[in-house]
Amino acid sequence: MIEPIFTNDAIVFGILMTSLGFVFYTEKIKTGFWHKFYKIVPGLFMAYFIPALFTTFRIISPEWETENAAGEVVKNSSQLYFVSSRFLLPAALVLMTLSIDLKAIFNLGSKALIMFFTGTVGVIIGGPIAILLISIFSPETVGGSDFDAVWRGLSTLAGSWIGGGANQTAMLEIYKYNPAKYGGMVIVDIVVANIWMAILLIGIGKKKKINKWLKADNSAIEELKEKVIKFTQKVKRNPSLTDLMVMLAIAFGTVGFGHFSASYLSAFFSDIVSSLTSQTWRNIFSFLDSEFFWLISISTIIAIILSFTKAKNYEGAGASKLGSVFIYILVATIGMKMDLNQAFENPGLMVIGIVWMTIHALLLIIVAKIIRAPYFFLAVGSQANVGGAASAPIVAQAFHPSLASVGVLLAVFGYAIGTVGAIACTILMELASTL
């Protein structure tokens, strides 16, 4: 990890904000090159991709190593993603959920859940199929013995791609993959998951054509969007300084309470989970001791409660727009984590990850075609599995800010089934590796 040109987070944040400003400014140009460019490439994708380029060319970096005066290697990291995911993301979810119409969300029907579970099944069967396919051409890539067995390492990917970080850690604990080789799996996780997210973002720019090909019934989503738009127009006003300060108070007051509650709840459930006699059950419920899980859950629940109060009217003062600002900052910091050079560090494992994700994607497309599910359900159902609570709302709000909460609700559900699904996937991968 070579030291980048800029390591000061204040400077890096300035670079990220400048890149976001560039994207928004050029996206609004209605003539010439940029107008044609953004007809093909969505602005949200560029907000993600430009920071990735900066990282790839070592202008900035999420992590790097330096050597101190004693000759010791010191690992350094940027705190921007942590701040964005732990402070700005839950604040954005609060602001975007204030105007939620819970009844209309439920009226979206069963297709959202069907596509979510399809994504889960795609990950469960994708791993073993990838192992079988790669073993034909390169058996050593999927080999290994004892705790160096590749299937053990891939179990951590299954945990991450169905649930999240807590589930990934649980799988590492269950199957005891060699910690010295675990970093290679993390790289595959980051690179493949982010490439897939980039593809989904590009697809959003072509959602009308995709929905037409899927013969999708998009009426429930459009109805929800229209209801939110009409409500926004009804309560719309020029935001005063008081409005802005109250909205920030609601958002970050909730985030503060979320952190406070999450610390106690995670400790409480950690004691309960650790007291379980069965190792299997301890790992299945390991997500309950994740502070991030409780932070997102509590923030969303409070926001839903507030949506039944007069706080809902702050949508007219631009609550969801303010939330979108925070989301785009998060997008930039996620893009910053993507180093395209890493794709070439372990090509064998990377191919497994790409084949695995391709199977996940193909299954989603086939089921979406069969049940005529809109691209929204395909994209969000996938990200609720693969990306979790950090990226599912990003993809959802790209369709409309009012839809961000759909991504959150599905992602939280993913945490709950992540370890069980990953164990099922790992059993199949172990069998596939012995054939």
Short mmCIF file of N, CA, C and O in Angstrom, two decimals, residues 7-79:
data_model
loop_
_atom_site.label_atom_id
_atom_site.label_comp_id
_atom_site.label_asym_id
_atom_site.label_seq_id
_atom_site.Cartn_x
_atom_site.Cartn_y
_atom_site.Cartn_z
N THR A 7 -2.69 12.67 2.17
CA THR A 7 -3.10 11.81 3.28
C THR A 7 -3.93 12.55 4.33
O THR A 7 -4.59 11.92 5.15
N ASN A 8 -3.90 13.88 4.29
CA ASN A 8 -4.67 14.68 5.23
C ASN A 8 -6.15 14.62 4.86
O ASN A 8 -6.54 14.97 3.75
N ASP A 9 -6.99 14.15 5.80
CA ASP A 9 -8.42 13.97 5.49
C ASP A 9 -9.12 15.27 5.11
O ASP A 9 -10.09 15.25 4.35
N ALA A 10 -8.64 16.39 5.64
CA ALA A 10 -9.24 17.68 5.28
C ALA A 10 -9.02 17.97 3.79
O ALA A 10 -9.93 18.43 3.08
N ILE A 11 -7.81 17.65 3.31
CA ILE A 11 -7.50 17.85 1.89
C ILE A 11 -8.27 16.84 1.03
O ILE A 11 -8.85 17.19 0.01
N VAL A 12 -8.28 15.60 1.49
CA VAL A 12 -8.98 14.54 0.74
C VAL A 12 -10.47 14.85 0.64
O VAL A 12 -11.08 14.69 -0.43
N PHE A 13 -11.05 15.31 1.74
CA PHE A 13 -12.47 15.68 1.72
C PHE A 13 -12.72 16.81 0.73
O PHE A 13 -13.72 16.81 0.01
N GLY A 14 -11.81 17.76 0.69
CA GLY A 14 -11.92 18.85 -0.28
C GLY A 14 -11.88 18.35 -1.71
O GLY A 14 -12.64 18.81 -2.57
N ILE A 15 -11.02 17.36 -1.98
CA ILE A 15 -10.93 16.77 -3.31
C ILE A 15 -12.24 16.05 -3.67
O ILE A 15 -12.76 16.19 -4.78
N LEU A 16 -12.76 15.30 -2.71
CA LEU A 16 -14.02 14.57 -2.96
C LEU A 16 -15.18 15.53 -3.20
O LEU A 16 -16.00 15.31 -4.12
N MET A 17 -15.27 16.59 -2.41
CA MET A 17 -16.35 17.56 -2.59
C MET A 17 -16.21 18.31 -3.92
O MET A 17 -17.21 18.62 -4.58
N THR A 18 -14.97 18.59 -4.32
CA THR A 18 -14.74 19.25 -5.61
C THR A 18 -15.18 18.34 -6.75
O THR A 18 -15.80 18.80 -7.72
N SER A 19 -14.90 17.06 -6.62
CA SER A 19 -15.31 16.11 -7.67
C SER A 19 -16.83 16.01 -7.74
O SER A 19 -17.42 15.94 -8.83
N LEU A 20 -17.50 16.04 -6.58
CA LEU A 20 -18.96 16.02 -6.57
C LEU A 20 -19.53 17.30 -7.20
O LEU A 20 -20.49 17.25 -7.98
N GLY A 21 -18.93 18.43 -6.86
CA GLY A 21 -19.37 19.69 -7.45
C GLY A 21 -19.20 19.69 -8.96
O GLY A 21 -20.07 20.16 -9.70
N PHE A 22 -18.09 19.11 -9.42
CA PHE A 22 -17.84 19.00 -10.87
C PHE A 22 -18.92 18.16 -11.55
O PHE A 22 -19.44 18.53 -12.61
N VAL A 23 -19.26 17.03 -10.92
CA VAL A 23 -20.29 16.14 -11.49
C VAL A 23 -21.63 16.85 -11.59
O VAL A 23 -22.29 16.83 -12.64
N PHE A 24 -22.05 17.49 -10.51
CA PHE A 24 -23.36 18.16 -10.50
C PHE A 24 -23.38 19.34 -11.47
O PHE A 24 -24.39 19.57 -12.15
N TYR A 25 -22.29 20.08 -11.55
CA TYR A 25 -22.24 21.24 -12.45
C TYR A 25 -22.33 20.79 -13.91
O TYR A 25 -23.13 21.33 -14.69
N THR A 26 -21.53 19.81 -14.28
CA THR A 26 -21.51 19.35 -15.68
C THR A 26 -22.80 18.61 -16.05
O THR A 26 -23.22 18.63 -17.20
N GLU A 27 -23.42 17.95 -15.04
CA GLU A 27 -24.65 17.22 -15.33
C GLU A 27 -25.80 18.15 -15.71
O GLU A 27 -26.73 17.75 -16.43
N LYS A 28 -25.74 19.39 -15.26
CA LYS A 28 -26.81 20.34 -15.54
C LYS A 28 -26.60 21.10 -16.86
O LYS A 28 -27.47 21.87 -17.27
N ILE A 29 -25.48 20.90 -17.51
CA ILE A 29 -25.24 21.54 -18.81
C ILE A 29 -26.10 20.85 -19.86
O ILE A 29 -26.04 19.63 -20.03
N LYS A 30 -26.90 21.59 -20.56
CA LYS A 30 -27.91 21.02 -21.46
C LYS A 30 -27.47 20.98 -22.92
O LYS A 30 -28.28 20.64 -23.79
N THR A 31 -26.25 21.33 -23.21
CA THR A 31 -25.76 21.28 -24.60
C THR A 31 -24.37 20.67 -24.64
O THR A 31 -23.69 20.56 -23.62
N GLY A 32 -23.96 20.26 -25.84
CA GLY A 32 -22.59 19.82 -26.06
C GLY A 32 -22.24 18.46 -25.49
O GLY A 32 -23.11 17.60 -25.27
N PHE A 33 -20.94 18.29 -25.25
CA PHE A 33 -20.40 16.99 -24.84
C PHE A 33 -21.04 16.46 -23.57
O PHE A 33 -21.45 15.30 -23.51
N TRP A 34 -21.12 17.29 -22.51
CA TRP A 34 -21.60 16.80 -21.22
C TRP A 34 -23.04 16.36 -21.27
O TRP A 34 -23.45 15.38 -20.61
N HIS A 35 -23.84 17.06 -22.06
CA HIS A 35 -25.25 16.66 -22.21
C HIS A 35 -25.35 15.26 -22.80
O HIS A 35 -26.14 14.43 -22.33
N LYS A 36 -24.54 14.98 -23.82
CA LYS A 36 -24.53 13.65 -24.45
C LYS A 36 -23.94 12.61 -23.51
O LYS A 36 -24.41 11.47 -23.44
N PHE A 37 -22.89 13.01 -22.77
CA PHE A 37 -22.20 12.09 -21.87
C PHE A 37 -23.14 11.58 -20.78
O PHE A 37 -23.21 10.37 -20.52
N TYR A 38 -23.88 12.48 -20.14
CA TYR A 38 -24.75 12.08 -19.03
C TYR A 38 -26.04 11.41 -19.49
O TYR A 38 -26.79 10.88 -18.66
N LYS A 39 -26.27 11.39 -20.78
CA LYS A 39 -27.38 10.58 -21.31
C LYS A 39 -27.00 9.11 -21.28
O LYS A 39 -27.86 8.23 -21.24
N ILE A 40 -25.69 8.85 -21.30
CA ILE A 40 -25.18 7.47 -21.29
C ILE A 40 -24.75 7.06 -19.89
O ILE A 40 -25.07 5.97 -19.41
N VAL A 41 -24.02 7.94 -19.20
CA VAL A 41 -23.46 7.63 -17.88
C VAL A 41 -24.16 8.46 -16.80
O VAL A 41 -24.13 9.69 -16.86
N PRO A 42 -24.82 7.82 -15.83
CA PRO A 42 -25.51 8.57 -14.77
C PRO A 42 -24.53 9.37 -13.90
O PRO A 42 -23.40 8.94 -13.67
N GLY A 43 -24.99 10.51 -13.42
CA GLY A 43 -24.17 11.33 -12.55
C GLY A 43 -23.77 10.61 -11.27
O GLY A 43 -22.66 10.78 -10.76
N LEU A 44 -24.67 9.77 -10.73
CA LEU A 44 -24.37 9.04 -9.51
C LEU A 44 -23.18 8.11 -9.71
O LEU A 44 -22.33 7.96 -8.83
N PHE A 45 -23.10 7.50 -10.89
CA PHE A 45 -21.96 6.63 -11.18
C PHE A 45 -20.66 7.43 -11.21
O PHE A 45 -19.63 7.00 -10.69
N MET A 46 -20.69 8.63 -11.80
CA MET A 46 -19.50 9.46 -11.87
C MET A 46 -19.07 9.93 -10.49
O MET A 46 -17.88 10.06 -10.19
N ALA A 47 -20.06 10.18 -9.61
CA ALA A 47 -19.75 10.58 -8.24
C ALA A 47 -19.00 9.48 -7.51
O ALA A 47 -18.21 9.73 -6.59
N TYR A 48 -19.21 8.26 -7.94
CA TYR A 48 -18.56 7.08 -7.37
C TYR A 48 -17.23 6.78 -8.08
O TYR A 48 -16.23 6.43 -7.45
N PHE A 49 -17.21 6.96 -9.39
CA PHE A 49 -16.08 6.53 -10.21
C PHE A 49 -14.88 7.47 -10.14
O PHE A 49 -13.72 7.02 -10.14
N ILE A 50 -15.13 8.77 -10.10
CA ILE A 50 -14.01 9.73 -10.06
C ILE A 50 -13.13 9.52 -8.82
O ILE A 50 -11.90 9.45 -8.94
N PRO A 51 -13.71 9.40 -7.60
CA PRO A 51 -12.86 9.09 -6.44
C PRO A 51 -12.11 7.76 -6.60
O PRO A 51 -10.98 7.63 -6.11
N ALA A 52 -12.75 6.78 -7.28
CA ALA A 52 -12.07 5.50 -7.51
C ALA A 52 -10.83 5.70 -8.38
O ALA A 52 -9.79 5.07 -8.16
N LEU A 53 -10.93 6.58 -9.36
CA LEU A 53 -9.77 6.90 -10.20
C LEU A 53 -8.67 7.57 -9.38
O LEU A 53 -7.48 7.27 -9.55
N PHE A 54 -9.07 8.48 -8.50
CA PHE A 54 -8.08 9.15 -7.64
C PHE A 54 -7.32 8.13 -6.80
O PHE A 54 -6.11 8.24 -6.60
N THR A 55 -8.04 7.13 -6.28
CA THR A 55 -7.41 6.08 -5.47
C THR A 55 -6.52 5.19 -6.32
O THR A 55 -5.41 4.83 -5.92
N THR A 56 -7.02 4.83 -7.50
CA THR A 56 -6.25 3.96 -8.41
C THR A 56 -4.90 4.57 -8.77
O THR A 56 -3.89 3.88 -8.84
N PHE A 57 -4.88 5.89 -8.97
CA PHE A 57 -3.64 6.58 -9.34
C PHE A 57 -2.89 7.14 -8.12
O PHE A 57 -2.00 7.97 -8.25
N ARG A 58 -3.30 6.66 -6.90
CA ARG A 58 -2.63 6.98 -5.64
C ARG A 58 -2.58 8.48 -5.33
O ARG A 58 -1.66 8.97 -4.68
N ILE A 59 -3.57 9.21 -5.80
CA ILE A 59 -3.70 10.61 -5.42
C ILE A 59 -4.24 10.67 -3.99
O ILE A 59 -3.79 11.46 -3.16
N ILE A 60 -5.21 9.79 -3.71
CA ILE A 60 -5.75 9.62 -2.36
C ILE A 60 -5.83 8.12 -2.10
O ILE A 60 -5.62 7.32 -3.02
N SER A 61 -6.14 7.74 -0.88
CA SER A 61 -6.25 6.31 -0.59
C SER A 61 -6.98 6.11 0.73
O SER A 61 -6.82 6.92 1.66
N PRO A 62 -7.77 5.02 0.83
CA PRO A 62 -8.42 4.74 2.12
C PRO A 62 -7.43 4.18 3.14
O PRO A 62 -7.60 4.34 4.34
N GLU A 63 -6.36 3.51 2.64
CA GLU A 63 -5.36 2.92 3.53
C GLU A 63 -3.98 3.01 2.89
O GLU A 63 -3.86 2.95 1.67
N TRP A 64 -2.95 3.14 3.72
CA TRP A 64 -1.59 3.16 3.20
C TRP A 64 -0.63 2.83 4.34
O TRP A 64 -1.01 2.80 5.51
N GLU A 65 0.61 2.56 3.97
CA GLU A 65 1.62 2.22 4.96
C GLU A 65 2.77 3.22 4.91
O GLU A 65 3.14 3.69 3.84
N THR A 66 3.32 3.53 6.09
CA THR A 66 4.49 4.38 6.18
C THR A 66 5.50 3.71 7.10
O THR A 66 5.18 2.74 7.79
N GLU A 67 6.70 4.24 7.11
CA GLU A 67 7.75 3.69 7.97
C GLU A 67 8.16 4.77 8.96
O GLU A 67 8.47 5.90 8.57
N ASN A 68 8.17 4.42 10.25
CA ASN A 68 8.55 5.41 11.26
C ASN A 68 10.07 5.47 11.42
O ASN A 68 10.82 4.75 10.75
N ALA A 69 10.52 6.31 12.33
CA ALA A 69 11.96 6.52 12.53
C ALA A 69 12.68 5.25 12.95
O ALA A 69 13.88 5.07 12.68
N ALA A 70 11.96 4.34 13.60
CA ALA A 70 12.57 3.09 14.05
C ALA A 70 12.59 2.02 12.97
O ALA A 70 13.03 0.88 13.20
N GLY A 71 12.07 2.39 11.78
CA GLY A 71 12.04 1.44 10.67
C GLY A 71 10.86 0.50 10.70
O GLY A 71 10.80 -0.47 9.94
N GLU A 72 9.90 0.76 11.58
CA GLU A 72 8.71 -0.09 11.69
C GLU A 72 7.64 0.37 10.69
O GLU A 72 7.47 1.57 10.46
N VAL A 73 6.93 -0.59 10.13
CA VAL A 73 5.86 -0.28 9.19
C VAL A 73 4.60 0.10 9.96
O VAL A 73 4.16 -0.64 10.85
N VAL A 74 4.06 1.26 9.65
CA VAL A 74 2.86 1.76 10.33
C VAL A 74 1.71 1.82 9.35
O VAL A 74 1.83 2.37 8.26
N LYS A 75 0.59 1.21 9.73
CA LYS A 75 -0.60 1.24 8.88
C LYS A 75 -1.43 2.48 9.19
O LYS A 75 -1.71 2.77 10.34
N ASN A 76 -1.80 3.20 8.14
CA ASN A 76 -2.61 4.41 8.28
C ASN A 76 -3.90 4.26 7.49
O ASN A 76 -3.97 3.47 6.53
N SER A 77 -4.91 5.01 7.86
CA SER A 77 -6.17 4.96 7.12
C SER A 77 -6.91 6.28 7.21
O SER A 77 -6.76 7.03 8.18
N SER A 78 -7.72 6.54 6.18
CA SER A 78 -8.59 7.71 6.18
C SER A 78 -9.83 7.40 7.02
O SER A 78 -10.30 6.26 7.04
N GLN A 79 -10.35 8.40 7.71
CA GLN A 79 -11.55 8.21 8.52
C GLN A 79 -12.82 8.70 7.82
O GLN A 79 -13.90 8.69 8.40
#
